[in-house]
mmCIF file of C-alpha atoms in Angstrom:
data_model
loop_
_atom_site.group_PDB
_atom_site.id
_atom_site.type_symbol
_atom_site.label_atom_id
_atom_site.label_comp_id
_atom_site.label_asym_id
_atom_site.label_seq_id
_atom_site.Cartn_x
_atom_site.Cartn_y
_atom_site.Cartn_z
ATOM 1 C CA MET A 40 86.706 -64.005 -148.889
ATOM 2 C CA LEU A 41 84.851 -61.390 -150.898
ATOM 3 C CA ASP A 42 81.194 -60.838 -150.112
ATOM 4 C CA TYR A 43 79.036 -60.171 -153.193
ATOM 5 C CA ARG A 44 75.679 -59.910 -151.421
ATOM 6 C CA PHE A 45 75.435 -56.118 -151.439
ATOM 7 C CA PRO A 46 76.489 -55.434 -155.045
ATOM 8 C CA THR A 47 74.288 -58.298 -156.234
ATOM 9 C CA ALA A 48 71.297 -57.116 -154.192
ATOM 10 C CA LEU A 49 71.854 -53.554 -155.416
ATOM 11 C CA GLN A 50 71.851 -54.730 -159.034
ATOM 12 C CA MET A 51 68.720 -56.795 -158.357
ATOM 13 C CA VAL A 52 66.809 -53.873 -156.856
ATOM 14 C CA LEU A 53 67.947 -51.481 -159.597
ATOM 15 C CA SER A 54 66.929 -54.032 -162.247
ATOM 16 C CA VAL A 55 63.478 -54.406 -160.679
ATOM 17 C CA ALA A 56 63.106 -50.611 -160.528
ATOM 18 C CA MET A 57 64.157 -50.270 -164.176
ATOM 19 C CA ALA A 58 61.758 -53.021 -165.247
ATOM 20 C CA GLU A 59 58.939 -51.224 -163.438
ATOM 21 C CA GLN A 60 59.780 -47.974 -165.235
ATOM 22 C CA LEU A 61 59.714 -49.812 -168.570
ATOM 23 C CA GLY A 62 56.520 -51.695 -167.734
ATOM 24 C CA LYS A 63 58.363 -55.031 -167.893
ATOM 25 C CA ARG A 64 58.083 -58.084 -165.685
ATOM 26 C CA SER A 65 60.816 -59.165 -163.232
ATOM 27 C CA THR A 66 61.290 -62.722 -162.007
ATOM 28 C CA SER A 67 64.143 -64.485 -160.227
ATOM 29 C CA ALA A 68 64.991 -66.241 -163.522
ATOM 30 C CA ILE A 69 65.187 -62.942 -165.414
ATOM 31 C CA LEU A 70 67.295 -61.393 -162.638
ATOM 32 C CA ALA A 71 69.597 -64.427 -162.525
ATOM 33 C CA TYR A 72 70.106 -64.197 -166.281
ATOM 34 C CA GLY A 73 70.830 -60.456 -166.153
ATOM 35 C CA LEU A 74 73.232 -60.814 -163.241
ATOM 36 C CA GLU A 75 74.824 -64.008 -164.558
ATOM 37 C CA ALA A 76 74.112 -65.482 -161.132
ATOM 38 C CA ASN A 77 72.667 -68.708 -159.860
ATOM 39 C CA PRO A 78 68.857 -68.420 -159.507
ATOM 40 C CA SER A 79 69.070 -69.959 -156.021
ATOM 41 C CA PHE A 80 71.480 -67.181 -154.942
ATOM 42 C CA ILE A 81 69.000 -64.612 -156.278
ATOM 43 C CA ARG A 82 66.134 -66.247 -154.378
ATOM 44 C CA LYS A 83 68.300 -66.369 -151.227
ATOM 45 C CA LEU A 84 68.941 -62.606 -151.458
ATOM 46 C CA MET A 85 65.229 -61.997 -152.030
ATOM 47 C CA VAL A 86 64.438 -63.279 -148.529
ATOM 48 C CA PRO A 87 65.900 -60.352 -146.534
ATOM 49 C CA LEU A 88 64.899 -57.825 -149.208
ATOM 50 C CA THR A 89 61.295 -59.057 -148.964
ATOM 51 C CA ARG A 90 61.401 -59.212 -145.159
ATOM 52 C CA ASP A 91 62.500 -55.573 -145.044
ATOM 53 C CA GLY A 92 59.880 -54.387 -147.552
ATOM 54 C CA ILE A 93 62.377 -53.445 -150.250
ATOM 55 C CA ILE A 94 60.847 -55.835 -152.777
ATOM 56 C CA VAL A 95 57.559 -57.688 -153.001
ATOM 57 C CA SER A 96 57.225 -60.994 -154.805
ATOM 58 C CA THR A 97 54.071 -62.610 -156.112
ATOM 59 C CA LEU A 98 53.950 -66.338 -156.774
ATOM 60 C CA GLY A 99 52.531 -68.376 -159.612
ATOM 61 C CA ARG A 100 52.839 -68.526 -163.367
ATOM 62 C CA THR A 101 52.293 -64.809 -163.718
ATOM 63 C CA GLY A 102 54.209 -63.941 -160.551
ATOM 64 C CA SER A 103 56.731 -61.159 -160.544
ATOM 65 C CA ILE A 104 58.971 -59.025 -158.367
ATOM 66 C CA HIS A 105 58.214 -55.368 -157.637
ATOM 67 C CA LEU A 106 59.625 -52.662 -155.398
ATOM 68 C CA GLY A 107 58.034 -52.708 -151.959
ATOM 69 C CA ARG A 108 57.909 -48.921 -151.804
ATOM 70 C CA PRO A 109 58.757 -46.044 -154.168
ATOM 71 C CA ALA A 110 62.337 -45.990 -155.491
ATOM 72 C CA ALA A 111 62.860 -42.535 -153.974
ATOM 73 C CA GLU A 112 62.163 -44.008 -150.508
ATOM 74 C CA ILE A 113 64.650 -46.904 -150.690
ATOM 75 C CA THR A 114 68.200 -45.920 -149.762
ATOM 76 C CA LEU A 115 71.271 -47.903 -150.683
ATOM 77 C CA ARG A 116 71.837 -48.214 -146.933
ATOM 78 C CA ASP A 117 68.467 -50.008 -146.683
ATOM 79 C CA ILE A 118 69.630 -52.560 -149.243
ATOM 80 C CA TYR A 119 73.064 -52.952 -147.638
ATOM 81 C CA THR A 120 71.794 -53.478 -144.100
ATOM 82 C CA SER A 121 69.080 -55.825 -145.344
ATOM 83 C CA VAL A 122 71.399 -58.314 -147.028
ATOM 84 C CA ILE A 123 74.536 -57.873 -144.908
ATOM 85 C CA GLU A 124 72.621 -57.789 -141.610
ATOM 86 C CA ASP A 125 75.022 -57.639 -138.649
ATOM 87 C CA LYS A 126 78.201 -58.663 -140.463
ATOM 88 C CA LYS A 127 80.927 -56.081 -139.996
ATOM 89 C CA LEU A 128 82.697 -54.419 -142.914
ATOM 90 C CA TRP A 129 86.083 -55.415 -141.512
ATOM 91 C CA ALA A 130 86.702 -58.213 -139.044
ATOM 92 C CA SER A 131 89.352 -57.707 -136.421
ATOM 93 C CA ARG A 132 91.842 -60.342 -135.455
ATOM 94 C CA PRO A 133 91.111 -62.277 -132.310
ATOM 95 C CA ASP A 134 92.866 -61.057 -129.191
ATOM 96 C CA VAL A 135 96.524 -62.033 -129.151
ATOM 97 C CA ALA A 136 98.903 -62.323 -126.250
ATOM 98 C CA PRO A 137 100.019 -58.854 -125.101
ATOM 99 C CA ARG A 138 103.726 -59.148 -125.862
ATOM 100 C CA CYS A 139 104.351 -55.505 -126.754
ATOM 101 C CA LEU A 140 102.612 -52.155 -127.085
ATOM 102 C CA VAL A 141 101.178 -53.106 -130.491
ATOM 103 C CA SER A 142 99.884 -56.584 -129.662
ATOM 104 C CA ALA A 143 98.453 -55.361 -126.345
ATOM 105 C CA ASN A 144 96.423 -52.564 -127.957
ATOM 106 C CA LEU A 145 95.784 -53.351 -131.604
ATOM 107 C CA CYS A 146 92.462 -55.124 -131.045
ATOM 108 C CA TRP A 147 90.634 -52.139 -129.530
ATOM 109 C CA TYR A 148 92.400 -49.720 -131.881
ATOM 110 C CA PHE A 149 91.451 -51.638 -135.005
ATOM 111 C CA LYS A 150 87.856 -52.072 -133.818
ATOM 112 C CA SER A 151 87.508 -48.303 -133.356
ATOM 113 C CA ILE A 152 88.866 -47.614 -136.864
ATOM 114 C CA ALA A 153 86.617 -50.295 -138.381
ATOM 115 C CA GLU A 154 83.529 -48.868 -136.640
ATOM 116 C CA GLU A 155 84.374 -45.365 -137.851
ATOM 117 C CA ALA A 156 84.911 -46.571 -141.436
ATOM 118 C CA GLU A 157 81.679 -48.555 -141.408
ATOM 119 C CA GLU A 158 79.657 -45.601 -140.106
ATOM 120 C CA ALA A 159 81.162 -43.356 -142.804
ATOM 121 C CA SER A 160 80.232 -45.915 -145.470
ATOM 122 C CA LEU A 161 76.682 -46.195 -144.148
ATOM 123 C CA LYS A 162 76.314 -42.397 -144.170
ATOM 124 C CA VAL A 163 77.286 -42.320 -147.865
ATOM 125 C CA LEU A 164 74.820 -45.106 -148.704
ATOM 126 C CA GLU A 165 72.090 -43.309 -146.743
ATOM 127 C CA THR A 166 72.349 -40.250 -149.008
ATOM 128 C CA ARG A 167 71.576 -42.208 -152.174
ATOM 129 C CA THR A 168 68.259 -43.709 -153.178
ATOM 130 C CA VAL A 169 67.328 -46.277 -155.799
ATOM 131 C CA ALA A 170 65.735 -43.455 -157.812
ATOM 132 C CA ASP A 171 68.983 -41.435 -157.608
ATOM 133 C CA ALA A 172 71.038 -44.452 -158.674
ATOM 134 C CA LEU A 173 68.823 -45.148 -161.716
ATOM 135 C CA ALA A 174 68.963 -41.504 -162.773
ATOM 136 C CA GLU A 175 72.753 -41.514 -162.469
ATOM 137 C CA LEU A 176 73.071 -44.760 -164.429
ATOM 138 C CA LYS A 177 70.898 -43.356 -167.215
ATOM 139 C CA LYS A 178 72.825 -40.068 -167.270
ATOM 140 C CA HIS A 179 76.204 -41.762 -167.617
ATOM 141 C CA ASP A 180 75.093 -44.739 -169.739
ATOM 142 C CA THR A 181 77.749 -45.878 -172.189
ATOM 143 C CA SER A 182 76.175 -49.232 -173.011
ATOM 144 C CA SER A 183 74.698 -50.379 -176.222
ATOM 145 C CA CYS A 184 72.674 -53.114 -174.568
ATOM 146 C CA GLU A 185 69.856 -54.744 -176.418
ATOM 147 C CA GLU A 186 66.629 -55.596 -174.650
ATOM 148 C CA LEU A 187 65.940 -59.250 -173.996
ATOM 149 C CA PRO A 188 63.217 -60.393 -176.424
ATOM 150 C CA GLU A 189 59.961 -61.493 -174.772
ATOM 151 C CA LEU A 190 60.332 -64.997 -176.235
ATOM 152 C CA GLU A 191 63.697 -65.435 -174.511
ATOM 153 C CA ILE A 192 62.254 -64.235 -171.210
ATOM 154 C CA ALA A 193 59.521 -66.861 -171.428
ATOM 155 C CA GLU A 194 62.106 -69.567 -172.173
ATOM 156 C CA LEU A 195 64.262 -68.455 -169.226
ATOM 157 C CA CYS A 196 61.319 -68.707 -166.892
ATOM 158 C CA LYS A 197 60.557 -72.251 -168.080
ATOM 159 C CA LYS A 198 64.189 -73.332 -167.585
ATOM 160 C CA ALA A 199 64.333 -71.896 -164.043
ATOM 161 C CA ARG A 200 61.435 -74.042 -162.824
#
């Protein structure tokens, strides 16, 4: 089964960072609309991101979501480890009966490859920050997206309650 927590959390954090740059408000309803995701899934992902200081959320009618620290200080690894927690990138098969050279040794061999691949992935994510990602997205932007009108944002927030 595919796990969409990291790409969704990454898009959430980048959207919050972009909204801050534009002086716009972010809410779970606005994020859910932009990500075409269920608002409850967005709120569920906000829990570890808030716990780890990546985002800060204020409650109430005028509540909003902000970055918990500067975009240049949040790495993509921070986001990944926050929402994925201890889940491994690749799961190994359970131990099987040692009937041959392969079945007797594949478990430890696969685990070592999986650990090496995961560490390499984490090193790549550690070299990129939210600020870097936003700059890269802006540099290579091919969209012709229109901003969401303020009236629609207000209506989205009412519907999400």
